[in-house]
Amino acid sequence: MAVSTSFAGAKLEALLLKASASSSSSSSSTASYLPRPIWTRRVQRGVRCEVTTSDAAVQAGQSGSSSNVSALEQLKTSAADRYTKERSSIVVIGLSIHTTPVEMREKLAIPEAEWPRAIGELCGLNHVEEAAVLSTCNRMEIYVVALSQHRGVKEVTEWMSKTSGVPVSELCEHRFLLYNSDATQHLFEVSAGLDSLVLGEGQILAQVKQVVKVGQGVVGFGRNISGLFKHAITVGKRVRTETNIAAGAVSVSSAAVELALMKLPEPSHATARMLVIGAGKMGKLVIKHLVSKGCTKMVVVNRSEERVAAIREELKGVEIIYKPLTEMLNCAAEADVIFTSTASETPLFFKEDVKDLPAVGPETGGLRLFVDISVPRNVGSCVTDVDGAKVYNVDDLKEVVAANKEDRIRKAMEAQSIINEESKQFEAWRDSLETVPTIKKLRAYAERIRVAELDKCLSKMGDDISKKTRRAVDDLSRGIVNKLLHGPMQHLRCDGSDSRTLSETLENMHALNRMFSLETEISVLEQKIRAKVEQTQK
């Protein structure tokens, strides 16, 4: 697709000047390496967080250009030409429970309802084409398809800082960066439960599915990102089906129950007074895991009674007492263990709320336990200063998953072989997409010739030819072109499942580009920049 002279002159040059000014005014960010969990560190593939060169090359390429050189010519002689030498990169900029404290994660958390807005804002950045957000209590990860790795990371990091209020320098201390195949492998590990606190936990797979569900129809949740997340769902399902990774594995909610029972004297497990605040997905899982551990009576505080009634109906034989939020403190006064799992953006318990609560009995250890699995937290950190109270949050669940280390590693190795296989398949599929622009350009090239030659033929036939004859000649020209293109098109199509076929397909693509002078590189560059300009003008 060619770009008009006026576009290449005014609009394009304005965009390039804006990008140049933006890049020259800021220093590059330093990537942080992601310390992998114990079960994946054994199979690590090496250092994966690298950054590209600085913007100095762009400035050097532009400084020697004369004023009458077009913006596209400047691009061809500058470092921005890297857009055409390499395809767009898949990048993940993330902060997880392995590297980032809960205090920072809760500031960066993006509610599910805000994911479409976040995708739109991210794709409005100059060097981001596609985007997705995976925000859970354990992680905040942004996946993008970036025209430039370095500039894309810089823009997304600045966006994260702006939306969260966390300084860029602080983000860079905790973030991790992964590119292309490493980003792919990371998401597959996440979906399979290898990157979770509890190996094989199923909740994260449901959260990955939710990313796809929310992203459907959202501009910016494009072919590459959508394909990546859908493939991740396939990987997560396959790992759980073909390995024993989920056997005995627990969710965050289950780990919370395990932690509480670890802290209680064993004789009190059946008699401790349990209070669950919040009856959403997490709260419901807490209740189920309490029941599985022998708890037959508990109090549930929730905004409305409908969800509690549904849980009570599902769990026959268990005494579940509903209380409204207005009675939360009264219920807390009568509880030994309090689980919190609400979506409240402000704490439900502060120091002044807890210090006057009656002490718990020595039979349960003399401490009232608060197990807070919400992000943002439901229990203020100040509560830890209260005598007779002990607070645990999602970061403390590491203690629960420290057991059976060797067994987790063995299961992870089994899952890793599946992930490696699926990663290769996804990369092959993505490679196969490279032929799509060539297919379109070859068709457009043939269509231009067909239309030109058809016009010549019809002009020679005169103005008095019938519509039927015109249609016949037009159909004849289309038929000839389609039959001539059939062979080349067949050799440009590949599903990416066979590496040999894919290699041959890419060779055919390069050969056709040379034979027909399709100028793939410069036209791809023009299309990408034109799309970004049109996006910024909306």
Coordinates of C-alpha atoms in Angstrom, one line a residue:
M1 CA 0.0 0.0 0.0
A2 CA 1.7 3.2 -1.1
V3 CA 1.7 6.4 0.9
S4 CA 0.8 9.6 -0.8
T5 CA 3.4 12.4 -1.3
S6 CA 1.5 14.7 1.1
F7 CA 1.4 12.1 3.7
A8 CA 5.1 11.2 3.4
G9 CA 5.9 14.9 3.6
A10 CA 3.8 16.6 6.3
K11 CA 2.0 14.0 8.5
L12 CA 4.8 11.5 8.5
E13 CA 7.5 14.0 9.1
A14 CA 5.5 15.5 12.0
L15 CA 5.2 12.0 13.6
L16 CA 8.9 11.3 13.2
L17 CA 9.9 14.7 14.7
K18 CA 7.5 14.0 17.6
A19 CA 9.0 10.5 18.2
S20 CA 12.5 11.9 17.9
A21 CA 11.9 14.6 20.4
S22 CA 10.2 12.2 22.8
S23 CA 13.1 9.7 22.6
S24 CA 15.9 12.2 22.9
S25 CA 14.4 13.8 26.1
S26 CA 14.4 10.6 28.1
S27 CA 17.1 8.1 29.1
S28 CA 16.6 4.4 28.5
S29 CA 15.4 2.2 31.2
T30 CA 17.4 -0.6 32.8
A31 CA 15.9 -4.0 32.5
S32 CA 15.7 -6.2 35.5
Y33 CA 16.2 -9.9 35.4
L34 CA 13.4 -12.1 36.7
P35 CA 14.5 -14.5 39.4
R36 CA 12.5 -17.6 38.4
P37 CA 10.7 -19.8 41.0
I38 CA 12.7 -22.9 42.1
W39 CA 10.8 -25.2 39.8
T40 CA 11.5 -23.3 36.7
R41 CA 15.0 -22.1 37.5
R42 CA 16.3 -25.6 36.9
V43 CA 15.2 -25.4 33.3
Q44 CA 16.0 -21.8 32.7
R45 CA 17.0 -20.8 29.2
G46 CA 19.6 -18.1 30.1
V47 CA 19.4 -14.4 30.6
R48 CA 16.3 -13.1 28.9
C49 CA 16.0 -9.4 29.8
E50 CA 18.0 -7.4 27.3
V51 CA 17.4 -3.9 25.9
T52 CA 18.3 -2.6 22.4
T53 CA 20.6 0.3 21.6
S54 CA 19.9 3.9 22.5
D55 CA 18.3 6.6 20.4
A56 CA 21.6 8.1 19.5
A57 CA 21.6 6.3 16.2
V58 CA 18.3 7.9 15.2
Q59 CA 19.6 11.4 15.9
A60 CA 22.9 10.7 14.1
G61 CA 21.0 9.4 11.1
Q62 CA 18.8 12.5 11.0
S63 CA 21.5 15.2 11.7
G64 CA 23.1 14.7 8.3
S65 CA 19.9 14.8 6.3
S66 CA 19.2 17.8 4.2
S67 CA 15.9 19.7 4.5
N68 CA 14.6 18.5 1.1
V69 CA 15.0 14.8 2.0
S70 CA 11.6 13.2 2.6
A71 CA 10.7 11.6 6.0
L72 CA 10.7 8.1 4.5
E73 CA 14.2 8.6 3.2
Q74 CA 15.3 9.8 6.6
L75 CA 13.8 6.6 8.1
K76 CA 15.6 4.5 5.6
T77 CA 19.0 5.9 6.7
S78 CA 18.2 6.0 10.4
A79 CA 18.0 3.4 13.2
A80 CA 14.3 3.5 12.8
D81 CA 14.9 1.3 9.7
R82 CA 15.1 -1.6 12.2
Y83 CA 11.3 -1.7 12.0
T84 CA 11.7 -3.1 8.5
K85 CA 14.6 -5.4 9.2
E86 CA 12.9 -7.3 12.0
R87 CA 9.2 -8.0 12.5
S88 CA 7.4 -6.5 15.4
S89 CA 8.3 -8.0 18.8
I90 CA 6.1 -9.5 21.4
V91 CA 7.2 -8.0 24.8
V92 CA 6.0 -8.6 28.3
I93 CA 6.7 -6.0 31.0
G94 CA 5.8 -7.5 34.3
L95 CA 5.9 -7.4 38.1
S96 CA 5.1 -10.6 40.0
I97 CA 5.0 -11.9 43.5
H98 CA 8.6 -13.3 42.9
T99 CA 10.1 -9.8 42.5
T100 CA 7.6 -7.2 43.7
P101 CA 6.1 -6.6 47.1
V102 CA 2.4 -6.5 47.5
E103 CA 2.5 -2.8 48.4
M104 CA 3.6 -2.0 44.8
R105 CA 1.5 -4.6 43.1
E106 CA -1.7 -3.3 44.6
K107 CA -0.9 0.2 43.2
L108 CA -0.4 -1.3 39.7
A109 CA -3.4 -3.6 39.8
I110 CA -5.9 -2.9 37.0
P111 CA -9.5 -4.1 37.6
E112 CA -10.9 -6.4 34.9
A113 CA -13.5 -3.7 33.9
E114 CA -10.6 -1.4 33.0
W115 CA -8.7 -3.8 30.8
P116 CA -10.3 -2.6 27.5
R117 CA -9.5 1.1 28.4
A118 CA -5.9 0.1 29.3
I119 CA -5.5 -1.8 25.9
G120 CA -6.8 1.3 24.1
E121 CA -4.4 3.6 25.9
L122 CA -1.4 1.3 25.4
C123 CA -2.1 0.9 21.7
G124 CA -2.3 4.7 21.4
L125 CA 1.5 4.8 22.3
N126 CA 3.7 5.5 19.3
H127 CA 5.5 2.1 19.2
V128 CA 2.7 -0.3 20.4
E129 CA 0.5 -2.1 17.9
E130 CA -1.3 -4.7 20.1
A131 CA -1.7 -5.1 23.9
A132 CA -3.2 -7.2 26.6
V133 CA -3.3 -6.9 30.4
L134 CA -3.0 -9.8 32.9
S135 CA -3.6 -8.4 36.4
T136 CA -4.1 -10.8 39.3
C137 CA -3.3 -10.8 43.0
N138 CA 0.1 -12.3 42.2
R139 CA 1.1 -10.5 39.1
M140 CA 0.6 -7.5 36.9
E141 CA 1.8 -8.2 33.4
I142 CA 1.4 -6.2 30.2
Y143 CA 1.9 -8.0 26.9
V144 CA 2.4 -5.8 23.8
V145 CA 3.4 -6.1 20.1
A146 CA 6.0 -3.4 19.8
L147 CA 7.4 -1.8 16.6
S148 CA 10.6 -1.2 18.6
Q149 CA 11.6 -3.2 21.6
H150 CA 13.5 -0.4 23.4
R151 CA 11.0 2.4 22.7
G152 CA 8.0 0.2 23.3
V153 CA 9.3 -0.9 26.7
K154 CA 10.1 2.8 27.6
E155 CA 6.6 4.0 26.6
V156 CA 4.8 1.2 28.4
T157 CA 6.9 1.7 31.6
E158 CA 6.1 5.4 31.5
W159 CA 2.4 4.6 31.1
M160 CA 2.5 2.2 34.0
S161 CA 4.1 4.9 36.1
K162 CA 1.6 7.5 35.1
T163 CA -1.4 5.3 35.8
S164 CA -0.1 3.9 39.1
G165 CA 1.8 6.8 40.6
V166 CA 4.9 4.6 41.1
P167 CA 8.1 6.3 39.8
V168 CA 9.7 4.8 36.7
S169 CA 13.0 4.3 38.6
E170 CA 11.1 2.2 41.2
L171 CA 9.3 0.2 38.6
C172 CA 12.6 -0.6 36.9
E173 CA 14.0 -2.0 40.1
H174 CA 11.2 -4.7 40.2
R175 CA 10.0 -5.2 36.7
F176 CA 11.1 -8.0 34.4
L177 CA 11.3 -7.8 30.6
L178 CA 11.0 -10.7 28.2
Y179 CA 11.0 -10.7 24.4
N180 CA 9.5 -12.9 21.7
S181 CA 10.1 -16.6 22.3
D182 CA 11.0 -15.9 26.0
A183 CA 7.7 -13.9 26.4
T184 CA 5.8 -16.7 24.8
Q185 CA 7.4 -19.4 27.0
H186 CA 6.7 -17.3 30.1
L187 CA 3.0 -16.9 29.4
F188 CA 2.8 -20.7 28.7
E189 CA 4.5 -21.3 32.1
V190 CA 2.1 -18.9 33.7
S191 CA -1.0 -20.6 32.1
A192 CA 0.3 -24.1 33.1
G193 CA 0.7 -23.0 36.7
L194 CA 4.6 -23.2 36.7
D195 CA 5.0 -19.6 37.7
S196 CA 2.4 -19.7 40.5
L197 CA 3.1 -19.8 44.2
V198 CA 1.4 -23.2 44.2
L199 CA 2.5 -25.4 41.3
G200 CA -0.3 -26.2 38.9
E201 CA -3.0 -24.1 40.6
G202 CA -6.0 -23.8 38.4
Q203 CA -7.1 -20.3 39.0
I204 CA -4.5 -18.7 36.8
L205 CA -5.7 -20.6 33.8
A206 CA -9.2 -19.2 34.3
Q207 CA -7.7 -15.8 34.5
V208 CA -5.8 -16.2 31.2
K209 CA -9.1 -17.3 29.7
Q210 CA -10.7 -14.1 31.0
V211 CA -8.1 -12.0 29.2
V212 CA -9.2 -13.5 25.9
K213 CA -12.9 -13.2 26.8
V214 CA -12.5 -9.5 27.8
G215 CA -10.3 -8.8 24.8
Q216 CA -12.7 -10.1 22.1
G217 CA -13.8 -7.2 20.0
V218 CA -11.4 -4.7 21.7
V219 CA -9.3 -2.8 19.1
G220 CA -5.7 -3.5 20.0
F221 CA -6.3 -7.1 21.1
G222 CA -5.0 -8.1 17.7
R223 CA -4.0 -11.3 15.9
N224 CA -0.6 -11.8 17.5
I225 CA -1.7 -11.2 21.1
S226 CA -5.0 -13.0 20.7
G227 CA -3.2 -16.0 19.2
L228 CA -0.6 -16.0 22.0
F229 CA -3.2 -16.1 24.8
K230 CA -5.4 -18.6 23.0
H231 CA -2.4 -20.9 22.5
A232 CA -1.5 -20.3 26.2
I233 CA -5.0 -21.7 27.2
T234 CA -4.3 -24.8 25.1
V235 CA -1.0 -25.2 26.8
G236 CA -2.5 -24.9 30.2
K237 CA -5.1 -27.5 29.5
R238 CA -2.6 -29.9 27.9
V239 CA -0.2 -29.7 30.8
R240 CA -2.9 -30.4 33.4
T241 CA -4.2 -33.3 31.3
E242 CA -1.0 -35.0 30.4
T243 CA 1.0 -34.5 33.6
N244 CA 0.4 -35.0 37.3
I245 CA 1.0 -31.4 38.0
A246 CA -2.4 -30.6 39.4
A247 CA -2.5 -33.6 41.8
G248 CA -2.5 -32.2 45.3
A249 CA -2.0 -28.7 43.9
V250 CA -4.0 -25.9 45.5
S251 CA -5.1 -22.4 44.7
V252 CA -4.3 -19.3 46.5
S253 CA -7.5 -19.8 48.5
S254 CA -6.5 -23.3 49.4
A255 CA -3.0 -22.2 50.4
A256 CA -4.6 -19.6 52.7
V257 CA -6.5 -22.3 54.5
E258 CA -3.4 -24.4 54.7
L259 CA -1.5 -21.5 56.2
A260 CA -4.1 -20.8 58.8
L261 CA -4.2 -24.5 59.9
M262 CA -0.4 -24.5 60.1
K263 CA -0.5 -21.6 62.6
L264 CA -3.3 -23.1 64.7
P265 CA -2.6 -25.8 67.3
E266 CA -3.7 -29.0 65.7
P267 CA -6.3 -29.9 68.4
S268 CA -8.2 -26.7 67.6
H269 CA -8.6 -27.3 63.9
A270 CA -12.1 -28.6 64.3
T271 CA -13.2 -26.1 66.9
A272 CA -11.6 -22.8 65.8
R273 CA -14.2 -20.1 64.9
M274 CA -13.9 -19.3 61.2
L275 CA -15.0 -16.0 59.6
V276 CA -14.9 -15.5 55.8
I277 CA -15.4 -11.9 54.6
G278 CA -16.4 -11.9 50.9
A279 CA -18.3 -14.5 49.0
G280 CA -16.9 -14.0 45.5
K281 CA -14.8 -16.5 43.6
M282 CA -11.9 -16.4 46.1
G283 CA -14.2 -16.4 49.2
K284 CA -16.2 -19.4 47.8
L285 CA -13.0 -21.3 47.3
V286 CA -11.9 -20.5 50.9
I287 CA -15.2 -21.9 52.2
K288 CA -14.9 -25.1 50.1
H289 CA -11.3 -25.7 51.3
L290 CA -12.3 -25.1 54.9
V291 CA -15.0 -27.7 54.5
S292 CA -12.6 -30.1 52.9
K293 CA -10.4 -29.8 56.0
G294 CA -13.3 -30.7 58.3
C295 CA -14.8 -27.4 59.1
T296 CA -18.6 -27.7 59.5
K297 CA -19.5 -24.3 60.8
M298 CA -18.5 -20.8 59.7
V299 CA -19.7 -17.2 59.5
V300 CA -19.7 -15.5 56.1
V301 CA -19.9 -11.7 55.8
N302 CA -20.9 -10.4 52.4
R303 CA -22.6 -7.4 50.9
S304 CA -25.7 -9.4 49.9
E305 CA -27.1 -12.8 51.0
E306 CA -27.7 -14.3 47.5
R307 CA -24.2 -15.6 46.9
V308 CA -24.0 -17.0 50.5
A309 CA -27.3 -18.7 50.0
A310 CA -26.1 -20.3 46.7
I311 CA -22.9 -21.6 48.5
R312 CA -25.0 -22.9 51.4
E313 CA -27.2 -24.8 48.8
E314 CA -24.2 -26.3 47.2
L315 CA -22.5 -27.4 50.4
K316 CA -25.1 -29.5 52.1
G317 CA -24.5 -30.4 55.7
V318 CA -22.4 -27.4 56.5
E319 CA -23.7 -24.6 58.8
I320 CA -23.0 -21.3 57.0
I321 CA -24.2 -18.3 58.8
Y322 CA -24.7 -15.1 56.8
K323 CA -24.0 -11.7 58.2
P324 CA -24.2 -8.3 56.4
L325 CA -21.1 -6.0 56.2
T326 CA -22.6 -3.8 58.8
E327 CA -22.0 -6.5 61.4
M328 CA -18.4 -7.3 60.3
L329 CA -16.7 -6.0 63.4
N330 CA -19.1 -7.8 65.7
C331 CA -18.4 -11.0 63.8
A332 CA -14.6 -10.4 64.0
A333 CA -14.9 -10.1 67.7
E334 CA -16.2 -13.7 67.9
A335 CA -13.8 -15.2 65.4
D336 CA -10.4 -16.9 65.8
V337 CA -9.4 -16.9 62.1
I338 CA -10.6 -14.2 59.7
F339 CA -10.2 -14.7 55.9
T340 CA -10.7 -11.6 53.8
S341 CA -11.2 -11.7 50.0
T342 CA -13.2 -8.7 48.8
A343 CA -12.7 -6.3 46.0
S344 CA -12.6 -3.3 48.3
E345 CA -10.0 -0.8 47.2
T346 CA -9.5 0.4 50.8
P347 CA -8.7 -1.7 53.9
L348 CA -11.6 -3.1 55.9
F349 CA -9.6 -3.4 59.1
F350 CA -7.4 -0.8 60.7
K351 CA -5.5 -0.8 64.0
E352 CA -8.2 1.1 65.8
D353 CA -10.8 -1.5 64.6
V354 CA -8.8 -4.5 66.0
K355 CA -7.1 -3.3 69.2
D356 CA -10.4 -3.3 71.2
L357 CA -11.5 -6.8 70.0
P358 CA -11.7 -9.3 72.8
A359 CA -8.7 -11.7 73.0
V360 CA -9.0 -15.2 71.6
G361 CA -8.6 -18.2 73.9
P362 CA -5.3 -20.1 74.5
E363 CA -6.7 -23.2 72.9
T364 CA -6.2 -21.5 69.5
G365 CA -2.8 -20.1 70.3
G366 CA -3.9 -16.8 71.8
L367 CA -3.6 -15.0 68.5
R368 CA -6.4 -13.8 66.2
L369 CA -5.3 -14.7 62.7
F370 CA -6.1 -12.4 59.7
V371 CA -5.4 -14.2 56.4
D372 CA -5.8 -11.5 53.7
I373 CA -5.7 -12.8 50.1
S374 CA -7.0 -9.6 48.5
V375 CA -5.0 -7.2 46.3
P376 CA -5.5 -4.3 47.2
R377 CA -5.2 -5.6 50.8
N378 CA -8.3 -5.7 53.0
V379 CA -6.3 -5.6 56.2
G380 CA -4.1 -2.6 56.8
S381 CA -0.5 -3.2 57.6
C382 CA -0.9 -1.2 60.9
V383 CA -2.9 -4.2 62.3
T384 CA 0.4 -6.1 62.7
D385 CA 1.1 -3.7 65.6
V386 CA -1.8 -4.9 67.6
D387 CA -1.0 -7.4 70.4
G388 CA -3.0 -10.6 70.0
A389 CA -3.3 -10.2 66.2
K390 CA -1.3 -11.7 63.4
V391 CA -1.7 -10.7 59.8
Y392 CA -0.8 -12.8 56.7
N393 CA -1.2 -11.7 53.1
V394 CA -0.6 -13.3 49.7
D395 CA 3.2 -12.9 50.0
D396 CA 3.2 -15.1 53.1
L397 CA 1.7 -18.1 51.3
K398 CA 5.2 -19.0 50.2
E399 CA 5.6 -20.9 53.5
V400 CA 2.8 -23.2 52.5
V401 CA 4.4 -24.2 49.2
A402 CA 7.9 -24.9 50.5
A403 CA 7.2 -28.6 51.0
N404 CA 7.8 -31.4 48.6
K405 CA 10.3 -29.4 46.6
E406 CA 11.8 -32.3 44.6
D407 CA 8.3 -33.6 43.6
R408 CA 7.4 -30.1 42.3
I409 CA 10.6 -30.0 40.2
R410 CA 9.9 -33.4 38.7
K411 CA 6.4 -32.4 37.7
A412 CA 7.6 -29.1 36.4
M413 CA 10.1 -30.8 34.1
E414 CA 7.4 -33.0 32.6
A415 CA 5.3 -29.8 32.0
Q416 CA 8.3 -28.0 30.6
S417 CA 8.8 -30.4 27.7
I418 CA 5.2 -29.8 26.7
I419 CA 5.7 -26.0 26.9
N420 CA 8.9 -26.2 24.8
E421 CA 7.0 -28.1 22.1
E422 CA 4.1 -25.8 22.1
S423 CA 6.3 -22.7 22.1
K424 CA 7.9 -24.0 18.9
Q425 CA 4.5 -24.5 17.3
F426 CA 3.4 -20.9 18.3
E427 CA 6.6 -19.4 16.9
A428 CA 6.2 -21.4 13.7
W429 CA 2.6 -20.1 13.4
R430 CA 3.8 -16.5 13.9
D431 CA 6.5 -17.0 11.3
S432 CA 3.9 -18.2 8.9
L433 CA 2.1 -14.8 9.3
E434 CA 5.0 -13.1 7.6
T435 CA 3.7 -14.3 4.2
V436 CA 0.4 -12.5 4.6
P437 CA 1.7 -9.0 3.5
T438 CA 3.4 -10.7 0.5
I439 CA 0.1 -12.4 -0.5
K440 CA -1.8 -9.1 -0.3
K441 CA 0.9 -7.2 -2.3
L442 CA 1.1 -9.9 -5.0
R443 CA -2.6 -9.8 -5.4
A444 CA -2.6 -6.0 -5.5
Y445 CA 0.2 -6.1 -8.0
A446 CA -1.6 -8.5 -10.3
E447 CA -4.9 -6.6 -9.9
R448 CA -3.2 -3.3 -11.0
I449 CA -1.9 -5.0 -14.1
R450 CA -5.3 -6.6 -14.8
V451 CA -7.2 -3.4 -14.5
A452 CA -4.8 -1.5 -16.6
E453 CA -4.8 -4.0 -19.4
L454 CA -8.6 -4.4 -19.2
D455 CA -9.0 -0.7 -19.6
K456 CA -6.8 -0.7 -22.7
C457 CA -8.8 -3.6 -24.2
L458 CA -12.2 -2.0 -23.6
S459 CA -11.0 1.3 -25.0
K460 CA -10.0 -0.4 -28.2
M461 CA -13.3 -2.2 -28.4
G462 CA -15.2 1.1 -28.5
D463 CA -18.0 2.6 -26.4
D464 CA -20.8 0.6 -28.1
I465 CA -20.0 -2.8 -26.7
S466 CA -22.7 -4.4 -24.5
K467 CA -22.6 -4.8 -20.8
K468 CA -22.6 -8.6 -21.3
T469 CA -19.5 -8.4 -23.4
R470 CA -17.8 -6.1 -20.8
R471 CA -18.6 -8.6 -18.1
A472 CA -17.3 -11.5 -20.1
V473 CA -14.0 -9.7 -20.8
D474 CA -13.7 -8.7 -17.1
D475 CA -14.4 -12.3 -16.0
L476 CA -11.9 -13.6 -18.5
S477 CA -9.2 -11.3 -17.1
R478 CA -10.0 -12.3 -13.5
G479 CA -10.0 -16.0 -14.4
I480 CA -6.5 -15.7 -16.1
V481 CA -5.1 -13.8 -13.1
N482 CA -6.5 -16.2 -10.5
K483 CA -5.2 -19.3 -12.4
L484 CA -1.7 -17.7 -12.7
L485 CA -1.7 -16.7 -9.0
H486 CA -3.0 -20.1 -7.8
G487 CA 0.4 -21.8 -7.8
P488 CA 2.4 -18.9 -6.1
M489 CA -0.4 -18.5 -3.5
Q490 CA -0.4 -22.2 -2.6
H491 CA 3.4 -21.9 -2.0
L492 CA 2.9 -18.9 0.3
R493 CA 0.3 -20.6 2.6
C494 CA 1.5 -22.5 5.6
D495 CA -0.1 -23.3 9.0
G496 CA 3.3 -23.3 10.7
S497 CA 2.9 -26.9 11.9
D498 CA 5.8 -28.3 9.8
S499 CA 9.2 -26.5 10.1
R500 CA 10.4 -27.8 6.7
T501 CA 7.3 -26.5 4.9
L502 CA 7.5 -23.2 6.8
S503 CA 11.2 -22.8 5.7
E504 CA 10.2 -23.4 2.1
T505 CA 7.3 -21.0 2.4
L506 CA 9.5 -18.2 3.6
E507 CA 12.0 -18.9 0.9
N508 CA 9.2 -18.6 -1.7
M509 CA 8.0 -15.4 -0.1
H510 CA 11.5 -13.8 -0.4
A511 CA 11.8 -15.1 -4.0
L512 CA 8.4 -13.6 -5.0
N513 CA 9.4 -10.3 -3.4
R514 CA 12.5 -10.2 -5.5
M515 CA 10.9 -11.3 -8.8
F516 CA 8.0 -8.9 -8.6
S517 CA 9.8 -6.0 -6.9
L518 CA 7.1 -5.9 -4.2
E519 CA 9.4 -3.8 -1.9
T520 CA 8.1 -5.5 1.2
E521 CA 10.4 -3.7 3.6
I522 CA 9.5 -0.1 2.7
S523 CA 5.8 -0.8 2.2
V524 CA 5.5 -2.5 5.6
L525 CA 7.2 0.5 7.1
E526 CA 4.8 2.9 5.4
Q527 CA 1.8 0.9 6.5
K528 CA 2.8 0.7 10.1
I529 CA 3.6 4.4 10.4
R530 CA 0.5 5.5 8.5
A531 CA -1.6 3.4 10.9
K532 CA 0.0 5.0 13.9
V533 CA -0.6 8.5 12.4
E534 CA -4.2 7.8 11.7
Q535 CA -4.6 6.4 15.2
T536 CA -3.2 9.5 16.9
Q537 CA -5.5 11.8 14.8
K538 CA -8.7 10.1 16.0

